Amino acid sequence: MHEISIANGILSRAVDAANEHGADRIDALTIEIGRATHVNPEQVVFCLEAIADSTPAAEATIRTETIQPRAECDCGWEGTPESLDLPGGFAPNIRCPDCGQRADLVRGRECRLASIEVPDASPEDKPPARRADEVRGSPS
Ligand SMILES: [Zn+2]
């Protein structure tokens, strides 16, 4: 089970990102999990919820997106590697159906934070208080 370490990494990335935005709370976060990782998305979410307690992500809605695997070959072929569906397979040997060479998995191993949603903290979006003061303070 390495879901817990994945969850740890994603959480710290999310908290860093929230800090960069000056947000002290994360409303939602989205995780991309490639199908070729054989990581269980539900486990990652479960771990995240467990460790997010007392962090800015404690109340966050956690979404996962599955990334379909994609392979490419030097001959120009690209497609979805079928060998991924073999039981227990980590797709170590993807064969190009065109030329029979070994193809590279170019997508599907992701396991990362895709995005976070934080409360909008930009001052432009909070006009009422200041504008009211200006009106009140202006000479008539
Ligand atoms: Zn090929």
Short mmCIF file of N, CA, C and O and ligand atoms in Angstrom, two decimals:
data_model
loop_
_atom_site.label_atom_id
_atom_site.label_comp_id
_atom_site.label_asym_id
_atom_site.label_seq_id
_atom_site.Cartn_x
_atom_site.Cartn_y
_atom_site.Cartn_z
N MET A 1 0.83 -1.20 0.00
CA MET A 1 0.00 0.00 0.00
C MET A 1 0.86 1.24 0.00
O MET A 1 1.46 1.60 1.00
N HIS A 2 0.96 1.93 -1.13
CA HIS A 2 1.67 3.20 -1.10
C HIS A 2 0.69 4.35 -1.28
O HIS A 2 1.09 5.48 -1.50
N GLU A 3 -0.59 4.07 -1.17
CA GLU A 3 -1.59 5.13 -1.28
C GLU A 3 -1.37 6.21 -0.23
O GLU A 3 -1.59 7.39 -0.50
N ILE A 4 -0.93 5.83 0.96
CA ILE A 4 -0.76 6.81 2.03
C ILE A 4 0.36 7.81 1.69
O ILE A 4 0.24 9.00 1.95
N SER A 5 1.45 7.31 1.07
CA SER A 5 2.53 8.24 0.73
C SER A 5 2.12 9.12 -0.45
O SER A 5 2.50 10.29 -0.53
N ILE A 6 1.32 8.56 -1.35
CA ILE A 6 0.78 9.38 -2.44
C ILE A 6 -0.10 10.47 -1.87
O ILE A 6 0.01 11.64 -2.24
N ALA A 7 -0.97 10.08 -0.95
CA ALA A 7 -1.88 11.04 -0.32
C ALA A 7 -1.10 12.13 0.39
O ALA A 7 -1.44 13.31 0.32
N ASN A 8 -0.03 11.75 1.07
CA ASN A 8 0.83 12.71 1.76
C ASN A 8 1.40 13.74 0.80
O ASN A 8 1.37 14.94 1.08
N GLY A 9 1.94 13.25 -0.31
CA GLY A 9 2.53 14.13 -1.30
C GLY A 9 1.51 15.09 -1.88
O GLY A 9 1.78 16.29 -2.04
N ILE A 10 0.33 14.56 -2.19
CA ILE A 10 -0.72 15.39 -2.78
C ILE A 10 -1.18 16.44 -1.78
O ILE A 10 -1.38 17.61 -2.14
N LEU A 11 -1.31 16.04 -0.55
CA LEU A 11 -1.77 16.98 0.48
C LEU A 11 -0.78 18.14 0.65
O LEU A 11 -1.17 19.30 0.72
N SER A 12 0.51 17.81 0.69
CA SER A 12 1.48 18.89 0.91
C SER A 12 1.54 19.81 -0.30
O SER A 12 1.69 21.02 -0.15
N ARG A 13 1.36 19.25 -1.51
CA ARG A 13 1.29 20.09 -2.69
C ARG A 13 0.07 21.02 -2.61
O ARG A 13 0.15 22.20 -2.95
N ALA A 14 -1.04 20.47 -2.17
CA ALA A 14 -2.29 21.25 -2.09
C ALA A 14 -2.15 22.38 -1.08
O ALA A 14 -2.56 23.51 -1.34
N VAL A 15 -1.53 22.07 0.07
CA VAL A 15 -1.37 23.09 1.11
C VAL A 15 -0.40 24.17 0.62
O VAL A 15 -0.64 25.37 0.83
N ASP A 16 0.67 23.76 -0.06
CA ASP A 16 1.60 24.74 -0.64
C ASP A 16 0.88 25.65 -1.61
O ASP A 16 1.06 26.87 -1.58
N ALA A 17 0.07 25.05 -2.47
CA ALA A 17 -0.65 25.84 -3.48
C ALA A 17 -1.61 26.81 -2.81
O ALA A 17 -1.75 27.95 -3.24
N ALA A 18 -2.26 26.36 -1.75
CA ALA A 18 -3.19 27.24 -1.03
C ALA A 18 -2.42 28.42 -0.43
O ALA A 18 -2.87 29.56 -0.49
N ASN A 19 -1.25 28.15 0.13
CA ASN A 19 -0.43 29.21 0.70
C ASN A 19 -0.03 30.24 -0.36
O ASN A 19 -0.05 31.44 -0.10
N GLU A 20 0.32 29.72 -1.55
CA GLU A 20 0.69 30.63 -2.63
C GLU A 20 -0.46 31.56 -2.99
O GLU A 20 -0.25 32.69 -3.40
N HIS A 21 -1.67 31.06 -2.85
CA HIS A 21 -2.85 31.88 -3.16
C HIS A 21 -3.30 32.70 -1.96
O HIS A 21 -4.32 33.37 -2.01
N GLY A 22 -2.57 32.60 -0.87
CA GLY A 22 -2.95 33.32 0.33
C GLY A 22 -4.24 32.81 0.95
O GLY A 22 -4.92 33.54 1.65
N ALA A 23 -4.56 31.57 0.67
CA ALA A 23 -5.81 31.00 1.19
C ALA A 23 -5.52 30.15 2.41
O ALA A 23 -4.50 29.45 2.47
N ASP A 24 -6.38 30.24 3.40
CA ASP A 24 -6.18 29.42 4.59
C ASP A 24 -7.14 28.22 4.59
O ASP A 24 -7.23 27.49 5.57
N ARG A 25 -7.84 28.06 3.49
CA ARG A 25 -8.79 26.98 3.40
C ARG A 25 -8.84 26.47 1.96
O ARG A 25 -8.71 27.26 1.02
N ILE A 26 -9.01 25.16 1.80
CA ILE A 26 -9.15 24.58 0.47
C ILE A 26 -10.57 24.03 0.35
O ILE A 26 -11.00 23.23 1.17
N ASP A 27 -11.30 24.53 -0.65
CA ASP A 27 -12.68 24.09 -0.83
C ASP A 27 -12.76 22.73 -1.50
O ASP A 27 -13.59 21.90 -1.15
N ALA A 28 -11.91 22.54 -2.49
CA ALA A 28 -11.95 21.29 -3.24
C ALA A 28 -10.60 21.03 -3.87
O ALA A 28 -9.85 21.98 -4.16
N LEU A 29 -10.28 19.78 -4.06
CA LEU A 29 -9.07 19.47 -4.81
C LEU A 29 -9.33 18.28 -5.73
O LEU A 29 -10.15 17.42 -5.44
N THR A 30 -8.64 18.33 -6.85
CA THR A 30 -8.82 17.28 -7.85
C THR A 30 -7.50 16.56 -8.06
O THR A 30 -6.45 17.18 -8.19
N ILE A 31 -7.57 15.25 -8.05
CA ILE A 31 -6.39 14.42 -8.21
C ILE A 31 -6.52 13.65 -9.53
O ILE A 31 -7.59 13.14 -9.84
N GLU A 32 -5.43 13.61 -10.27
CA GLU A 32 -5.40 12.79 -11.48
C GLU A 32 -4.67 11.49 -11.18
O GLU A 32 -3.55 11.50 -10.68
N ILE A 33 -5.32 10.40 -11.49
CA ILE A 33 -4.70 9.10 -11.27
C ILE A 33 -4.74 8.30 -12.56
O ILE A 33 -5.81 8.03 -13.12
N GLY A 34 -3.57 8.00 -13.06
CA GLY A 34 -3.48 7.23 -14.30
C GLY A 34 -3.86 5.78 -14.05
O GLY A 34 -3.56 5.22 -13.00
N ARG A 35 -4.51 5.20 -15.04
CA ARG A 35 -4.94 3.81 -14.86
C ARG A 35 -3.76 2.85 -14.78
O ARG A 35 -3.85 1.78 -14.20
N ALA A 36 -2.63 3.24 -15.37
CA ALA A 36 -1.47 2.36 -15.38
C ALA A 36 -0.75 2.33 -14.03
O ALA A 36 0.18 1.55 -13.84
N THR A 37 -1.15 3.17 -13.10
CA THR A 37 -0.49 3.16 -11.80
C THR A 37 -1.00 2.03 -10.93
O THR A 37 -0.36 1.62 -9.98
N HIS A 38 -2.19 1.53 -11.24
CA HIS A 38 -2.84 0.53 -10.40
C HIS A 38 -3.01 1.03 -8.97
O HIS A 38 -3.02 0.26 -8.03
N VAL A 39 -3.09 2.34 -8.85
CA VAL A 39 -3.40 2.94 -7.56
C VAL A 39 -4.92 2.97 -7.43
O VAL A 39 -5.62 3.28 -8.38
N ASN A 40 -5.39 2.65 -6.28
CA ASN A 40 -6.83 2.65 -6.02
C ASN A 40 -7.28 4.06 -5.62
O ASN A 40 -6.93 4.52 -4.54
N PRO A 41 -8.00 4.74 -6.50
CA PRO A 41 -8.40 6.13 -6.21
C PRO A 41 -9.16 6.25 -4.89
O PRO A 41 -8.97 7.22 -4.16
N GLU A 42 -10.01 5.30 -4.61
CA GLU A 42 -10.79 5.38 -3.37
C GLU A 42 -9.89 5.32 -2.15
O GLU A 42 -10.15 5.97 -1.14
N GLN A 43 -8.83 4.53 -2.25
CA GLN A 43 -7.87 4.44 -1.15
C GLN A 43 -7.15 5.76 -0.95
O GLN A 43 -6.91 6.19 0.17
N VAL A 44 -6.77 6.40 -2.07
CA VAL A 44 -6.07 7.67 -1.97
C VAL A 44 -6.97 8.71 -1.31
O VAL A 44 -6.55 9.45 -0.42
N VAL A 45 -8.24 8.74 -1.74
CA VAL A 45 -9.19 9.69 -1.14
C VAL A 45 -9.35 9.40 0.35
O VAL A 45 -9.35 10.31 1.18
N PHE A 46 -9.48 8.14 0.66
CA PHE A 46 -9.65 7.74 2.06
C PHE A 46 -8.46 8.19 2.90
O PHE A 46 -8.62 8.78 3.97
N CYS A 47 -7.25 7.96 2.40
CA CYS A 47 -6.04 8.37 3.11
C CYS A 47 -5.97 9.89 3.24
O CYS A 47 -5.64 10.42 4.30
N LEU A 48 -6.31 10.57 2.15
CA LEU A 48 -6.27 12.03 2.17
C LEU A 48 -7.21 12.59 3.23
O LEU A 48 -6.83 13.49 3.98
N GLU A 49 -8.42 12.05 3.26
CA GLU A 49 -9.38 12.55 4.24
C GLU A 49 -8.88 12.31 5.66
O GLU A 49 -9.10 13.12 6.56
N ALA A 50 -8.18 11.20 5.83
CA ALA A 50 -7.68 10.86 7.16
C ALA A 50 -6.57 11.81 7.60
O ALA A 50 -6.53 12.24 8.75
N ILE A 51 -5.66 12.16 6.67
CA ILE A 51 -4.51 12.98 7.07
C ILE A 51 -4.78 14.48 6.90
O ILE A 51 -4.01 15.29 7.39
N ALA A 52 -5.89 14.84 6.22
CA ALA A 52 -6.17 16.26 5.97
C ALA A 52 -6.73 16.94 7.21
O ALA A 52 -6.81 18.16 7.26
N ASP A 53 -7.10 16.17 8.18
CA ASP A 53 -7.64 16.72 9.41
C ASP A 53 -6.65 17.72 9.99
O ASP A 53 -5.45 17.45 10.03
N SER A 54 -7.16 18.87 10.42
CA SER A 54 -6.35 19.93 11.00
C SER A 54 -5.37 20.55 10.01
O SER A 54 -4.40 21.18 10.39
N THR A 55 -5.61 20.35 8.71
CA THR A 55 -4.88 21.11 7.68
C THR A 55 -5.92 21.97 6.96
O THR A 55 -7.12 21.79 7.17
N PRO A 56 -5.46 22.90 6.10
CA PRO A 56 -6.44 23.72 5.37
C PRO A 56 -7.37 22.90 4.48
O PRO A 56 -8.40 23.38 4.04
N ALA A 57 -7.01 21.65 4.24
CA ALA A 57 -7.82 20.81 3.35
C ALA A 57 -8.83 19.95 4.10
O ALA A 57 -9.47 19.08 3.51
N ALA A 58 -8.97 20.23 5.39
CA ALA A 58 -9.82 19.37 6.21
C ALA A 58 -11.24 19.25 5.69
O ALA A 58 -11.86 18.20 5.75
N GLU A 59 -11.76 20.36 5.13
CA GLU A 59 -13.16 20.37 4.68
C GLU A 59 -13.26 20.23 3.16
O GLU A 59 -14.34 20.41 2.60
N ALA A 60 -12.15 19.96 2.52
CA ALA A 60 -12.14 19.98 1.06
C ALA A 60 -12.91 18.80 0.47
O ALA A 60 -12.90 17.69 1.00
N THR A 61 -13.57 19.09 -0.63
CA THR A 61 -14.17 18.03 -1.43
C THR A 61 -13.08 17.44 -2.31
O THR A 61 -12.39 18.17 -3.01
N ILE A 62 -12.90 16.14 -2.26
CA ILE A 62 -11.83 15.51 -3.02
C ILE A 62 -12.41 14.79 -4.23
O ILE A 62 -13.29 13.95 -4.10
N ARG A 63 -11.92 15.18 -5.39
CA ARG A 63 -12.36 14.53 -6.62
C ARG A 63 -11.18 13.81 -7.26
O ARG A 63 -10.04 14.23 -7.13
N THR A 64 -11.49 12.75 -7.95
CA THR A 64 -10.43 12.05 -8.67
C THR A 64 -10.80 11.96 -10.15
O THR A 64 -11.97 11.86 -10.50
N GLU A 65 -9.78 12.04 -10.98
CA GLU A 65 -9.98 11.86 -12.42
C GLU A 65 -9.07 10.75 -12.87
O GLU A 65 -7.89 10.72 -12.54
N THR A 66 -9.63 9.83 -13.62
CA THR A 66 -8.84 8.73 -14.14
C THR A 66 -8.24 9.13 -15.49
O THR A 66 -8.95 9.60 -16.36
N ILE A 67 -6.94 8.96 -15.60
CA ILE A 67 -6.26 9.26 -16.85
C ILE A 67 -6.08 7.96 -17.62
O ILE A 67 -5.46 7.02 -17.14
N GLN A 68 -6.65 7.92 -18.82
CA GLN A 68 -6.52 6.71 -19.63
C GLN A 68 -5.08 6.59 -20.14
O GLN A 68 -4.48 7.59 -20.53
N PRO A 69 -4.55 5.40 -20.12
CA PRO A 69 -3.17 5.22 -20.56
C PRO A 69 -3.02 5.41 -22.07
O PRO A 69 -3.96 5.21 -22.83
N ARG A 70 -1.83 5.82 -22.43
CA ARG A 70 -1.54 6.10 -23.83
C ARG A 70 -0.10 5.68 -24.09
O ARG A 70 0.78 5.98 -23.30
N ALA A 71 0.11 5.00 -25.18
CA ALA A 71 1.45 4.55 -25.52
C ALA A 71 1.84 5.08 -26.89
O ALA A 71 0.99 5.32 -27.75
N GLU A 72 3.15 5.28 -27.07
CA GLU A 72 3.67 5.74 -28.35
C GLU A 72 4.84 4.87 -28.77
O GLU A 72 5.61 4.40 -27.93
N CYS A 73 4.99 4.73 -30.07
CA CYS A 73 6.10 3.96 -30.61
C CYS A 73 6.92 4.86 -31.52
O CYS A 73 6.42 5.83 -32.08
N ASP A 74 8.20 4.49 -31.69
CA ASP A 74 9.08 5.27 -32.56
C ASP A 74 8.57 5.32 -33.99
O ASP A 74 8.86 6.25 -34.73
N CYS A 75 7.82 4.32 -34.40
CA CYS A 75 7.33 4.29 -35.78
C CYS A 75 6.18 5.25 -36.00
O CYS A 75 5.72 5.43 -37.12
N GLY A 76 5.70 5.86 -34.94
CA GLY A 76 4.63 6.83 -35.10
C GLY A 76 3.29 6.36 -34.58
O GLY A 76 2.35 7.13 -34.48
N TRP A 77 3.22 5.08 -34.23
CA TRP A 77 1.97 4.57 -33.70
C TRP A 77 1.71 5.14 -32.32
O TRP A 77 2.63 5.32 -31.53
N GLU A 78 0.48 5.44 -32.06
CA GLU A 78 0.11 5.71 -30.68
C GLU A 78 -1.30 5.22 -30.43
O GLU A 78 -2.13 5.20 -31.32
N GLY A 79 -1.51 4.77 -29.22
CA GLY A 79 -2.83 4.23 -28.92
C GLY A 79 -2.92 3.80 -27.48
O GLY A 79 -2.03 4.07 -26.67
N THR A 80 -4.02 3.15 -27.18
CA THR A 80 -4.23 2.66 -25.83
C THR A 80 -3.65 1.26 -25.70
O THR A 80 -4.06 0.37 -26.44
N PRO A 81 -2.68 1.09 -24.83
CA PRO A 81 -2.07 -0.24 -24.70
C PRO A 81 -3.03 -1.25 -24.08
O PRO A 81 -3.55 -1.02 -22.99
N GLU A 82 -3.27 -2.32 -24.79
CA GLU A 82 -4.23 -3.31 -24.31
C GLU A 82 -3.66 -4.15 -23.18
O GLU A 82 -4.40 -4.68 -22.36
N SER A 83 -2.35 -4.26 -23.13
CA SER A 83 -1.75 -5.15 -22.14
C SER A 83 -2.00 -4.68 -20.71
O SER A 83 -1.79 -5.42 -19.76
N LEU A 84 -2.46 -3.43 -20.57
CA LEU A 84 -2.74 -2.93 -19.24
C LEU A 84 -3.85 -3.71 -18.55
O LEU A 84 -3.95 -3.72 -17.33
N ASP A 85 -4.69 -4.34 -19.35
CA ASP A 85 -5.80 -5.06 -18.75
C ASP A 85 -5.42 -6.46 -18.30
O ASP A 85 -6.23 -7.17 -17.75
N LEU A 86 -4.19 -6.85 -18.55
CA LEU A 86 -3.75 -8.15 -18.05
C LEU A 86 -3.73 -8.13 -16.53
O LEU A 86 -3.33 -7.14 -15.93
N PRO A 87 -4.13 -9.24 -15.92
CA PRO A 87 -4.19 -9.26 -14.47
C PRO A 87 -2.82 -9.01 -13.84
O PRO A 87 -1.84 -9.64 -14.20
N GLY A 88 -2.78 -8.06 -12.92
CA GLY A 88 -1.55 -7.79 -12.20
C GLY A 88 -0.48 -7.11 -13.01
O GLY A 88 0.60 -6.85 -12.52
N GLY A 89 -0.77 -6.79 -14.26
CA GLY A 89 0.26 -6.25 -15.13
C GLY A 89 0.51 -4.78 -14.89
O GLY A 89 -0.42 -4.01 -14.75
N PHE A 90 1.76 -4.38 -14.85
CA PHE A 90 2.11 -2.98 -14.76
C PHE A 90 2.51 -2.49 -16.15
O PHE A 90 3.15 -1.50 -16.31
N ALA A 91 2.12 -3.25 -17.14
CA ALA A 91 2.41 -2.92 -18.53
C ALA A 91 3.90 -2.70 -18.77
O ALA A 91 4.31 -1.66 -19.27
N PRO A 92 4.74 -3.62 -18.38
CA PRO A 92 6.18 -3.42 -18.61
C PRO A 92 6.53 -3.59 -20.08
O PRO A 92 7.47 -3.00 -20.57
N ASN A 93 5.77 -4.38 -20.78
CA ASN A 93 6.07 -4.64 -22.18
C ASN A 93 4.88 -4.32 -23.06
O ASN A 93 4.03 -5.17 -23.31
N ILE A 94 4.85 -3.11 -23.51
CA ILE A 94 3.80 -2.74 -24.44
C ILE A 94 4.38 -2.89 -25.83
O ILE A 94 5.40 -2.30 -26.16
N ARG A 95 3.70 -3.71 -26.61
CA ARG A 95 4.19 -3.93 -27.97
C ARG A 95 3.38 -3.11 -28.95
O ARG A 95 2.16 -3.07 -28.88
N CYS A 96 4.10 -2.48 -29.86
CA CYS A 96 3.42 -1.73 -30.91
C CYS A 96 2.73 -2.71 -31.85
O CYS A 96 3.37 -3.64 -32.34
N PRO A 97 1.45 -2.52 -32.10
CA PRO A 97 0.74 -3.44 -32.99
C PRO A 97 1.16 -3.28 -34.45
O PRO A 97 0.91 -4.16 -35.26
N ASP A 98 1.80 -2.18 -34.78
CA ASP A 98 2.20 -1.94 -36.17
C ASP A 98 3.53 -2.60 -36.50
O ASP A 98 3.67 -3.28 -37.49
N CYS A 99 4.54 -2.37 -35.64
CA CYS A 99 5.88 -2.83 -35.98
C CYS A 99 6.43 -3.84 -34.98
O CYS A 99 7.47 -4.42 -35.21
N GLY A 100 5.74 -4.04 -33.88
CA GLY A 100 6.17 -5.06 -32.93
C GLY A 100 7.26 -4.61 -31.98
O GLY A 100 7.69 -5.37 -31.11
N GLN A 101 7.73 -3.37 -32.13
CA GLN A 101 8.72 -2.84 -31.20
C GLN A 101 8.07 -2.54 -29.86
O GLN A 101 6.86 -2.46 -29.74
N ARG A 102 8.95 -2.33 -28.90
CA ARG A 102 8.44 -1.93 -27.60
C ARG A 102 7.97 -0.48 -27.65
O ARG A 102 8.71 0.40 -28.11
N ALA A 103 6.77 -0.23 -27.18
CA ALA A 103 6.22 1.12 -27.18
C ALA A 103 6.35 1.71 -25.78
O ALA A 103 6.39 0.99 -24.79
N ASP A 104 6.43 3.02 -25.73
CA ASP A 104 6.57 3.70 -24.44
C ASP A 104 5.22 4.17 -23.93
O ASP A 104 4.43 4.73 -24.68
N LEU A 105 5.05 3.97 -22.65
CA LEU A 105 3.86 4.50 -22.01
C LEU A 105 4.08 5.99 -21.77
O LEU A 105 4.97 6.38 -21.03
N VAL A 106 3.29 6.82 -22.44
CA VAL A 106 3.50 8.26 -22.30
C VAL A 106 2.48 8.90 -21.38
O VAL A 106 2.64 10.04 -20.96
N ARG A 107 1.42 8.19 -21.10
CA ARG A 107 0.41 8.73 -20.20
C ARG A 107 -0.23 7.58 -19.45
O ARG A 107 -0.27 6.46 -19.93
N GLY A 108 -0.68 7.87 -18.25
CA GLY A 108 -1.36 6.82 -17.51
C GLY A 108 -0.65 6.47 -16.22
O GLY A 108 -1.14 5.69 -15.42
N ARG A 109 0.54 7.05 -16.01
CA ARG A 109 1.27 6.80 -14.76
C ARG A 109 1.15 7.99 -13.82
O ARG A 109 1.80 8.01 -12.78
N GLU A 110 0.35 8.96 -14.19
CA GLU A 110 0.20 10.14 -13.35
C GLU A 110 -0.45 9.77 -12.02
O GLU A 110 -1.27 8.87 -11.93
N CYS A 111 -0.03 10.48 -11.03
CA CYS A 111 -0.73 10.39 -9.77
C CYS A 111 -0.41 11.69 -9.06
O CYS A 111 0.55 11.80 -8.33
N ARG A 112 -1.19 12.69 -9.38
CA ARG A 112 -0.78 14.02 -8.95
C ARG A 112 -1.98 14.90 -8.67
O ARG A 112 -3.09 14.62 -9.10
N LEU A 113 -1.67 16.00 -8.02
CA LEU A 113 -2.67 17.01 -7.77
C LEU A 113 -2.92 17.77 -9.07
O LEU A 113 -2.00 18.30 -9.66
N ALA A 114 -4.17 17.78 -9.52
CA ALA A 114 -4.47 18.48 -10.76
C ALA A 114 -4.83 19.93 -10.49
O ALA A 114 -4.37 20.83 -11.18
N SER A 115 -5.65 20.18 -9.48
CA SER A 115 -6.06 21.55 -9.19
C SER A 115 -6.64 21.64 -7.80
O SER A 115 -7.06 20.63 -7.23
N ILE A 116 -6.65 22.85 -7.29
CA ILE A 116 -7.35 23.08 -6.03
C ILE A 116 -8.29 24.25 -6.21
O ILE A 116 -8.09 25.10 -7.08
N GLU A 117 -9.33 24.27 -5.40
CA GLU A 117 -10.22 25.43 -5.38
C GLU A 117 -10.13 26.03 -3.99
O GLU A 117 -10.29 25.34 -3.00
N VAL A 118 -9.84 27.34 -3.98
CA VAL A 118 -9.76 28.05 -2.71
C VAL A 118 -10.76 29.20 -2.73
O VAL A 118 -11.15 29.66 -3.81
N PRO A 119 -11.15 29.67 -1.55
CA PRO A 119 -12.05 30.82 -1.51
C PRO A 119 -11.36 32.01 -2.17
O PRO A 119 -10.16 32.20 -1.99
N ASP A 120 -12.11 32.76 -2.95
CA ASP A 120 -11.50 33.88 -3.67
C ASP A 120 -11.11 34.99 -2.70
O ASP A 120 -11.96 35.59 -2.06
N ALA A 121 -9.82 35.23 -2.60
CA ALA A 121 -9.33 36.19 -1.61
C ALA A 121 -8.85 37.48 -2.26
O ALA A 121 -8.32 38.34 -1.59
N SER A 122 -9.03 37.61 -3.56
CA SER A 122 -8.52 38.80 -4.23
C SER A 122 -9.36 40.02 -3.85
O SER A 122 -10.58 39.96 -3.86
N PRO A 123 -8.71 41.13 -3.51
CA PRO A 123 -9.39 42.31 -2.99
C PRO A 123 -10.38 42.91 -3.97
O PRO A 123 -11.38 43.49 -3.57
N GLU A 124 -10.12 42.74 -5.29
CA GLU A 124 -11.02 43.33 -6.29
C GLU A 124 -12.44 42.79 -6.14
O GLU A 124 -13.40 43.43 -6.52
N ASP A 125 -12.53 41.58 -5.63
CA ASP A 125 -13.83 40.94 -5.58
C ASP A 125 -14.59 41.25 -4.29
O ASP A 125 -15.62 40.69 -4.03
N LYS A 126 -14.03 42.14 -3.48
CA LYS A 126 -14.73 42.49 -2.24
C LYS A 126 -14.94 44.00 -2.18
O LYS A 126 -14.34 44.68 -1.37
N PRO A 127 -15.73 44.55 -3.05
CA PRO A 127 -15.84 46.01 -3.12
C PRO A 127 -16.70 46.66 -2.04
O PRO A 127 -16.40 47.78 -1.67
N PRO A 128 -17.75 46.08 -1.52
CA PRO A 128 -18.78 46.86 -0.81
C PRO A 128 -18.24 47.70 0.34
O PRO A 128 -18.50 48.90 0.36
N ALA A 129 -17.46 47.13 1.25
CA ALA A 129 -17.07 47.85 2.45
C ALA A 129 -16.32 49.13 2.12
O ALA A 129 -16.66 50.21 2.60
N ARG A 130 -15.30 49.00 1.22
CA ARG A 130 -14.48 50.17 0.94
C ARG A 130 -15.27 51.24 0.22
O ARG A 130 -15.16 52.43 0.52
N ARG A 131 -16.08 50.83 -0.71
CA ARG A 131 -16.83 51.81 -1.47
C ARG A 131 -17.79 52.59 -0.55
O ARG A 131 -17.96 53.79 -0.69
N ALA A 132 -18.37 51.89 0.39
CA ALA A 132 -19.28 52.56 1.32
C ALA A 132 -18.54 53.63 2.11
O ALA A 132 -19.04 54.74 2.32
N ASP A 133 -17.31 53.32 2.54
CA ASP A 133 -16.51 54.29 3.29
C ASP A 133 -16.22 55.53 2.45
O ASP A 133 -16.30 56.65 2.92
N GLU A 134 -15.86 55.29 1.19
CA GLU A 134 -15.52 56.41 0.32
C GLU A 134 -16.72 57.34 0.15
O GLU A 134 -16.59 58.56 0.20
N VAL A 135 -17.87 56.73 -0.01
CA VAL A 135 -19.08 57.55 -0.20
C VAL A 135 -19.35 58.36 1.06
O VAL A 135 -19.61 59.56 1.01
N ARG A 136 -19.22 57.67 2.20
CA ARG A 136 -19.52 58.35 3.45
C ARG A 136 -18.53 59.48 3.73
O ARG A 136 -18.86 60.52 4.27
N GLY A 137 -17.24 59.24 3.32
CA GLY A 137 -16.20 60.20 3.65
C GLY A 137 -16.12 61.37 2.68
O GLY A 137 -15.47 62.35 2.96
N SER A 138 -16.79 61.27 1.54
CA SER A 138 -16.65 62.33 0.54
C SER A 138 -17.52 63.54 0.91
O SER A 138 -18.63 63.40 1.37
N PRO A 139 -16.95 64.70 0.70
CA PRO A 139 -17.72 65.91 1.01
C PRO A 139 -18.86 66.11 0.03
O PRO A 139 -18.70 65.84 -1.15
N SER A 140 -19.98 66.58 0.47
CA SER A 140 -21.12 66.74 -0.42
C SER A 140 -21.37 68.21 -0.77
O SER A 140 -20.94 69.09 -0.05
ZN ZN B 1 5.75 0.81 -33.93
#
